[in-house]
Amino acid sequence: MHKFQSHTAIYFGDDPLARLSQLKFKRFFIVTDPFMAKSGAADMLIRRLPNGSEHAVFSHVTPDPPTDLVVEGAVELCRFGADCLIALGGGSAIDAAKAIGYVEKQVLKRDRMIYFIAIPTTSGTGSEVTSFAVITDHEQDVKHTIITEEILPREAILDVEFVKTVPPQTTADTGMDVLTHAIESYVSPMSGTYAEALAEKAVRLVFSDLLTAYHCPDDTRARAHMHAASNLAGFAFDYTSLGINHGIAHAIGGVFHIPHGRCNAVLLPHVIAYNAKNSQFAFDRYTALSRMLELGAASEYQTLKNFCNAIHALMLKMNMPTTLRDCGVSESEFRQHLPSIIENALADRCTATNPVEMSADGVREILTRAFG
């Protein structure tokens, strides 16, 4: 028996931020980053809070949020005594808010986490609908993945106005993160009819709208489609989990601090090739996506190759690096950290649902090809 269920209500379309004024809470704790606080985005949110309510803003979130920041935020949340937690930002802000709320629950011995609303300002992580959060231990150069339904947002507000000012390179990085989420979900052994449908739609939207969002940032339709793609892929992989692509990306990110979506994109063609070579199931799934995108060829092998080539072409059209070397990783650094990256990738919780059981040799093969 299988179960597919959404725990998060989604608000989207015209002026979804109006939802905030309908809330009955009195004290709001907002987790965001310095840019959102200085740019006026946080003020835009605050103006829509219910009349007479109080709020506090924790705006210290940094990329790859560290464990000490989570503790600091949990302390502030405990002191303020909020009855609603709001995350405003990209994946880092949402993940930080998840972890802050989770720690506060443990400290105050709550039965469940404080009411949690996520408002994404990038179209990439899908974190607004997932039970995943990634926190970095900088002392150990390791990323820790929290996976529990307790951190699922109760509501998500998808407002396109927040993503129109996202820089092109961030649009590219986060868009490729969406694609990786959808593809890894689609080939996961945990996949099924509902997750497949969500992943397929996300893949279609990325290939039809990411380049437009990149080149024409004010195109509301493209931005809305990418916001939806991120959300749909998030729903899909929250059900199926991910795979070795994310397992390796987490391990690399903990050491070299390459933007997560960019790292996923560099790895993706090599992960596809490795999985397809070692699993007929994976081969069939990848070629199904290729045919869906009308990339089919006379042979199944060429159909697979066309899929990898399409991903590579998408990256080139957005001026993205296609190797770890191009991301600024030197050969000496790569060789120095390779053993620990392999070890951490194998231990990552996402790796368990890769369609091919991974070994150290397999991870090394993918990394060597991705280094360039």
Coordinates of C-alpha atoms in Angstrom, one line a residue:
M1 CA 0.0 0.0 0.0
H2 CA 1.2 3.5 -0.9
K3 CA 0.2 6.9 0.3
F4 CA 0.5 10.3 -1.4
Q5 CA -0.6 13.3 0.6
S6 CA 0.1 17.1 0.7
H7 CA 0.4 18.7 4.1
T8 CA 1.0 22.2 2.6
A9 CA -1.7 24.6 1.4
I10 CA -0.5 26.6 -1.7
Y11 CA -1.5 30.2 -2.4
F12 CA -0.7 31.5 -5.8
G13 CA -2.2 33.6 -8.7
D14 CA -3.2 37.2 -8.3
D15 CA -1.9 38.8 -5.1
P16 CA -1.4 35.7 -3.1
L17 CA 0.3 37.8 -0.4
A18 CA -3.2 38.9 0.6
R19 CA -3.4 35.6 2.5
L20 CA -1.3 37.1 5.3
S21 CA -4.0 39.7 6.3
Q22 CA -6.5 36.8 6.7
L23 CA -4.4 35.1 9.4
K24 CA -5.6 35.1 13.0
F25 CA -2.1 35.1 14.7
K26 CA -0.9 37.9 16.8
R27 CA 2.9 37.5 16.9
F28 CA 5.0 36.8 13.8
F29 CA 8.6 35.8 13.7
I30 CA 10.1 36.4 10.2
V31 CA 13.3 34.5 9.1
T32 CA 15.0 36.0 6.1
D33 CA 18.4 37.2 4.8
P34 CA 20.1 40.6 4.9
F35 CA 19.3 41.4 1.2
M36 CA 15.5 40.7 1.7
A37 CA 15.6 43.0 4.8
K38 CA 17.5 45.8 3.0
S39 CA 15.7 45.6 -0.4
G40 CA 12.2 46.2 1.0
A41 CA 10.9 42.7 0.4
A42 CA 10.5 42.1 4.1
D43 CA 8.7 45.4 4.5
M44 CA 6.3 44.3 1.7
L45 CA 5.5 41.2 3.7
I46 CA 5.2 43.1 7.0
R47 CA 2.7 45.6 5.5
R48 CA 0.4 42.7 4.7
L49 CA 0.3 41.3 8.3
P50 CA -3.0 41.5 10.2
N51 CA -3.8 44.9 11.8
G52 CA -2.7 45.0 15.5
S53 CA -0.2 42.1 15.2
E54 CA 3.4 42.3 16.3
H55 CA 6.5 41.0 14.5
A56 CA 10.2 40.3 14.9
V57 CA 12.7 39.9 12.0
F58 CA 15.6 37.6 12.2
S59 CA 17.6 38.6 9.1
H60 CA 21.0 36.9 9.7
V61 CA 20.5 34.0 7.3
T62 CA 23.5 33.2 5.0
P63 CA 23.9 30.8 2.2
D64 CA 24.3 27.2 3.4
P65 CA 23.0 28.2 6.9
P66 CA 25.3 27.0 9.7
T67 CA 24.3 25.2 12.8
D68 CA 25.3 28.1 15.1
L69 CA 22.9 30.4 13.1
V70 CA 20.1 27.9 13.7
V71 CA 20.7 28.0 17.5
E72 CA 20.8 31.8 17.5
G73 CA 17.5 32.0 15.6
A74 CA 15.9 29.4 17.9
V75 CA 16.9 31.4 21.0
E76 CA 15.4 34.6 19.5
L77 CA 12.2 32.7 18.6
C78 CA 11.9 31.4 22.1
R79 CA 12.4 35.0 23.5
F80 CA 9.9 36.6 21.2
G81 CA 7.2 34.0 21.8
A82 CA 5.7 34.0 18.4
D83 CA 2.6 32.0 17.4
C84 CA 3.5 32.0 13.6
L85 CA 6.8 31.5 11.9
I86 CA 7.4 32.9 8.4
A87 CA 10.3 32.2 6.1
L88 CA 11.0 34.7 3.4
G89 CA 13.8 33.9 1.0
G90 CA 15.4 31.2 -1.0
G91 CA 16.2 27.7 0.1
S92 CA 18.7 28.8 2.7
A93 CA 16.2 31.0 4.5
I94 CA 13.4 28.4 4.3
D95 CA 15.8 25.6 5.5
A96 CA 17.1 27.9 8.3
A97 CA 13.5 28.6 9.4
K98 CA 12.6 24.9 9.4
A99 CA 15.6 24.1 11.6
I100 CA 14.9 27.1 13.9
G101 CA 11.3 26.1 14.4
Y102 CA 12.3 22.5 14.9
V103 CA 14.9 23.4 17.6
E104 CA 12.5 25.7 19.3
K105 CA 9.9 22.9 19.5
Q106 CA 12.5 20.7 21.2
V107 CA 13.5 23.4 23.7
L108 CA 9.9 24.3 24.6
K109 CA 8.8 20.7 24.5
R110 CA 5.9 21.5 22.1
D111 CA 3.8 18.7 20.7
R112 CA 4.3 20.1 17.3
M113 CA 6.2 22.9 15.5
I114 CA 4.9 26.4 15.5
Y115 CA 2.5 27.3 12.6
F116 CA 4.9 27.7 9.7
I117 CA 4.5 29.6 6.4
A118 CA 7.1 29.7 3.7
I119 CA 7.4 32.4 1.0
P120 CA 10.0 31.5 -1.5
T121 CA 11.9 34.3 -3.4
T122 CA 13.7 32.0 -5.8
S123 CA 12.3 29.2 -8.1
G124 CA 14.6 26.4 -7.2
T125 CA 14.6 24.4 -4.0
G126 CA 10.9 23.6 -3.6
S127 CA 11.7 23.8 0.1
E128 CA 8.3 25.4 0.8
V129 CA 6.6 22.0 0.4
T130 CA 9.3 19.5 1.5
S131 CA 10.2 17.8 4.8
F132 CA 13.9 18.3 4.0
A133 CA 16.3 20.9 5.4
V134 CA 20.0 21.2 4.8
I135 CA 22.2 22.7 7.5
T136 CA 26.0 23.1 7.3
D137 CA 28.6 22.3 10.0
H138 CA 31.4 24.5 8.9
E139 CA 33.8 23.1 11.4
Q140 CA 33.5 19.7 9.9
D141 CA 32.9 20.9 6.3
V142 CA 29.8 18.7 6.2
K143 CA 26.1 19.3 5.3
H144 CA 23.5 17.7 7.5
T145 CA 20.1 16.8 6.0
I146 CA 17.1 17.0 8.4
I147 CA 14.2 14.9 7.1
T148 CA 11.0 14.9 9.1
E149 CA 7.4 15.8 8.4
E150 CA 7.5 18.0 11.5
I151 CA 9.3 20.7 9.5
L152 CA 6.8 20.8 6.6
P153 CA 5.4 24.3 6.1
R154 CA 1.6 24.5 6.8
E155 CA 1.2 27.1 4.0
A156 CA 3.3 28.3 1.0
I157 CA 2.7 31.6 -0.7
L158 CA 4.0 31.7 -4.3
D159 CA 4.2 35.4 -5.3
V160 CA 5.9 36.0 -8.6
E161 CA 6.7 39.6 -7.6
F162 CA 9.4 38.3 -5.3
V163 CA 11.3 36.5 -8.1
K164 CA 11.3 39.1 -10.8
T165 CA 14.4 40.8 -9.5
V166 CA 16.4 37.6 -9.1
P167 CA 19.7 37.9 -11.0
P168 CA 20.1 35.9 -14.2
Q169 CA 22.9 33.6 -12.7
T170 CA 20.7 32.8 -9.7
T171 CA 17.8 32.1 -12.0
A172 CA 20.0 29.6 -13.9
D173 CA 21.4 27.9 -10.8
T174 CA 18.0 27.6 -9.1
G175 CA 16.3 26.5 -12.4
M176 CA 18.8 23.7 -12.8
D177 CA 18.2 22.7 -9.2
V178 CA 14.5 22.3 -10.1
L179 CA 15.4 20.1 -13.1
T180 CA 17.7 17.9 -10.9
H181 CA 14.9 17.5 -8.3
A182 CA 12.4 16.4 -11.0
I183 CA 14.7 14.0 -12.7
E184 CA 16.0 12.4 -9.5
S185 CA 12.5 12.0 -8.3
Y186 CA 11.4 10.4 -11.6
V187 CA 14.1 7.7 -11.5
S188 CA 13.8 7.1 -7.7
P189 CA 12.8 3.5 -6.8
M190 CA 10.2 5.2 -4.6
S191 CA 8.5 6.9 -7.5
G192 CA 4.9 6.2 -8.5
T193 CA 2.1 7.5 -10.6
Y194 CA 1.5 10.8 -8.7
A195 CA 5.1 11.7 -8.2
E196 CA 5.8 10.8 -11.9
A197 CA 3.1 13.2 -13.1
L198 CA 4.5 16.1 -10.9
A199 CA 8.1 15.4 -12.0
E200 CA 7.1 15.2 -15.7
K201 CA 5.3 18.6 -15.6
A202 CA 8.2 20.2 -13.8
V203 CA 10.7 18.9 -16.5
R204 CA 8.4 20.3 -19.2
L205 CA 8.2 23.7 -17.6
V206 CA 11.9 23.9 -17.1
F207 CA 12.7 23.2 -20.7
S208 CA 9.9 25.5 -22.0
D209 CA 10.4 28.5 -19.6
L210 CA 13.8 28.6 -17.9
L211 CA 15.6 30.3 -20.7
T212 CA 12.9 32.9 -21.0
A213 CA 13.1 33.6 -17.2
Y214 CA 16.8 33.9 -17.6
H215 CA 16.9 36.2 -20.6
C216 CA 13.7 38.1 -19.8
P217 CA 13.4 38.4 -16.0
D218 CA 10.2 40.6 -16.1
D219 CA 8.3 37.9 -18.1
T220 CA 5.6 37.1 -15.6
R221 CA 4.4 34.0 -17.4
A222 CA 7.9 32.4 -17.5
R223 CA 8.5 33.4 -13.8
A224 CA 5.2 31.9 -12.7
H225 CA 5.9 28.7 -14.6
M226 CA 9.3 28.3 -13.0
H227 CA 7.8 29.0 -9.6
A228 CA 5.3 26.3 -10.3
A229 CA 7.9 23.9 -11.6
S230 CA 10.0 24.3 -8.4
N231 CA 6.9 23.7 -6.3
L232 CA 5.8 20.6 -8.3
A233 CA 9.3 19.1 -8.2
G234 CA 9.4 19.8 -4.5
F235 CA 6.1 17.8 -4.0
A236 CA 7.5 15.0 -6.1
F237 CA 10.8 14.5 -4.4
D238 CA 9.3 15.0 -0.9
Y239 CA 7.5 11.7 -1.7
T240 CA 10.3 9.9 -3.5
S241 CA 13.5 11.5 -2.0
L242 CA 16.4 12.1 -4.4
G243 CA 19.6 10.3 -5.3
I244 CA 23.4 10.4 -5.7
N245 CA 23.3 13.7 -7.6
H246 CA 22.2 15.4 -4.4
G247 CA 24.3 13.1 -2.2
I248 CA 27.5 14.3 -4.1
A249 CA 26.3 17.9 -4.3
H250 CA 25.8 18.1 -0.6
A251 CA 29.3 16.7 0.0
I252 CA 30.9 19.0 -2.5
G253 CA 29.0 22.0 -1.2
G254 CA 30.2 21.4 2.3
V255 CA 33.8 21.7 1.1
F256 CA 33.9 24.0 -1.9
H257 CA 30.7 26.1 -1.3
I258 CA 29.7 26.0 -4.9
P259 CA 26.1 27.2 -5.3
H260 CA 23.9 24.1 -4.8
G261 CA 22.0 24.3 -8.1
R262 CA 25.1 25.0 -10.1
C263 CA 26.8 21.9 -8.5
N264 CA 23.8 19.8 -9.3
A265 CA 23.8 20.9 -12.9
V266 CA 27.5 20.1 -13.4
L267 CA 27.0 16.6 -12.0
L268 CA 23.6 15.8 -13.7
P269 CA 24.7 14.6 -17.1
H270 CA 27.4 12.4 -15.5
V271 CA 25.0 10.9 -13.0
I272 CA 22.5 10.2 -15.8
A273 CA 25.2 8.4 -17.8
Y274 CA 26.3 6.4 -14.8
N275 CA 22.9 5.4 -13.6
A276 CA 21.7 4.5 -17.2
K277 CA 24.8 2.3 -17.7
N278 CA 24.2 0.4 -14.5
S279 CA 20.4 0.1 -14.4
Q280 CA 17.9 -0.8 -17.1
F281 CA 15.2 0.8 -14.9
A282 CA 17.1 4.1 -14.9
F283 CA 17.9 3.9 -18.6
D284 CA 14.2 3.4 -19.4
R285 CA 13.1 6.3 -17.2
Y286 CA 15.6 8.8 -18.6
T287 CA 14.7 7.8 -22.2
A288 CA 11.1 8.3 -21.3
L289 CA 11.8 11.9 -20.3
S290 CA 13.8 12.4 -23.5
R291 CA 10.9 11.2 -25.7
M292 CA 8.5 13.3 -23.7
L293 CA 10.6 16.3 -24.7
E294 CA 10.5 15.1 -28.3
L295 CA 14.3 14.3 -28.2
G296 CA 13.8 10.7 -29.3
A297 CA 16.0 9.1 -31.9
A298 CA 16.3 5.9 -34.0
S299 CA 18.2 4.2 -31.1
E300 CA 17.5 4.2 -27.4
Y301 CA 21.1 5.0 -26.8
Q302 CA 20.9 8.1 -28.9
T303 CA 17.7 9.1 -27.2
L304 CA 19.5 9.0 -23.9
K305 CA 22.5 10.9 -25.3
N306 CA 20.1 13.5 -26.7
F307 CA 18.7 14.0 -23.2
C308 CA 22.2 14.6 -21.7
N309 CA 23.1 16.9 -24.7
A310 CA 19.9 19.0 -24.1
I311 CA 20.8 19.5 -20.5
H312 CA 24.3 20.5 -21.4
A313 CA 23.0 22.9 -24.1
L314 CA 20.6 24.5 -21.6
M315 CA 23.6 25.2 -19.3
L316 CA 25.7 26.7 -22.1
K317 CA 22.8 29.0 -23.1
M318 CA 22.8 30.4 -19.6
N319 CA 26.6 30.8 -19.4
M320 CA 26.9 28.2 -16.7
P321 CA 30.1 26.3 -15.9
T322 CA 30.0 22.7 -17.0
T323 CA 32.8 21.2 -14.9
L324 CA 33.9 21.5 -11.3
R325 CA 37.2 22.9 -12.7
D326 CA 35.2 25.7 -14.3
C327 CA 33.6 26.3 -10.9
G328 CA 37.0 27.3 -9.5
V329 CA 38.0 23.9 -8.0
S330 CA 41.7 23.3 -8.5
E331 CA 43.1 19.9 -9.3
S332 CA 45.1 19.8 -6.0
E333 CA 42.0 20.8 -4.0
F334 CA 39.9 18.2 -5.8
R335 CA 42.4 15.4 -5.1
Q336 CA 42.9 16.5 -1.5
H337 CA 39.2 16.4 -0.6
L338 CA 38.1 13.5 -2.9
P339 CA 38.2 10.8 -0.2
S340 CA 36.1 12.8 2.3
I341 CA 33.6 13.9 -0.5
I342 CA 33.2 10.2 -1.5
E343 CA 32.6 9.2 2.1
N344 CA 30.1 11.9 2.8
A345 CA 28.3 11.4 -0.4
L346 CA 27.8 7.7 0.4
A347 CA 26.6 8.6 3.9
D348 CA 24.1 11.2 2.6
R349 CA 20.5 10.3 3.1
C350 CA 19.6 11.2 -0.5
T351 CA 22.0 8.5 -1.8
A352 CA 19.9 5.7 -0.4
T353 CA 17.2 6.2 -3.1
N354 CA 19.4 6.4 -6.1
P355 CA 18.3 3.8 -8.7
V356 CA 21.8 2.2 -8.6
E357 CA 23.4 1.1 -5.3
M358 CA 26.4 3.3 -5.0
S359 CA 30.0 2.3 -4.2
A360 CA 33.1 4.4 -3.6
D361 CA 34.3 3.5 -7.1
G362 CA 31.0 4.7 -8.6
V363 CA 31.1 8.0 -6.8
R364 CA 34.7 8.5 -7.8
E365 CA 33.9 7.8 -11.5
I366 CA 31.1 10.4 -11.5
L367 CA 33.3 13.0 -9.7
T368 CA 36.3 12.4 -12.0
R369 CA 34.1 12.9 -15.1
A370 CA 32.5 16.0 -13.6
F371 CA 35.8 17.6 -12.6
G372 CA 36.7 17.9 -16.3

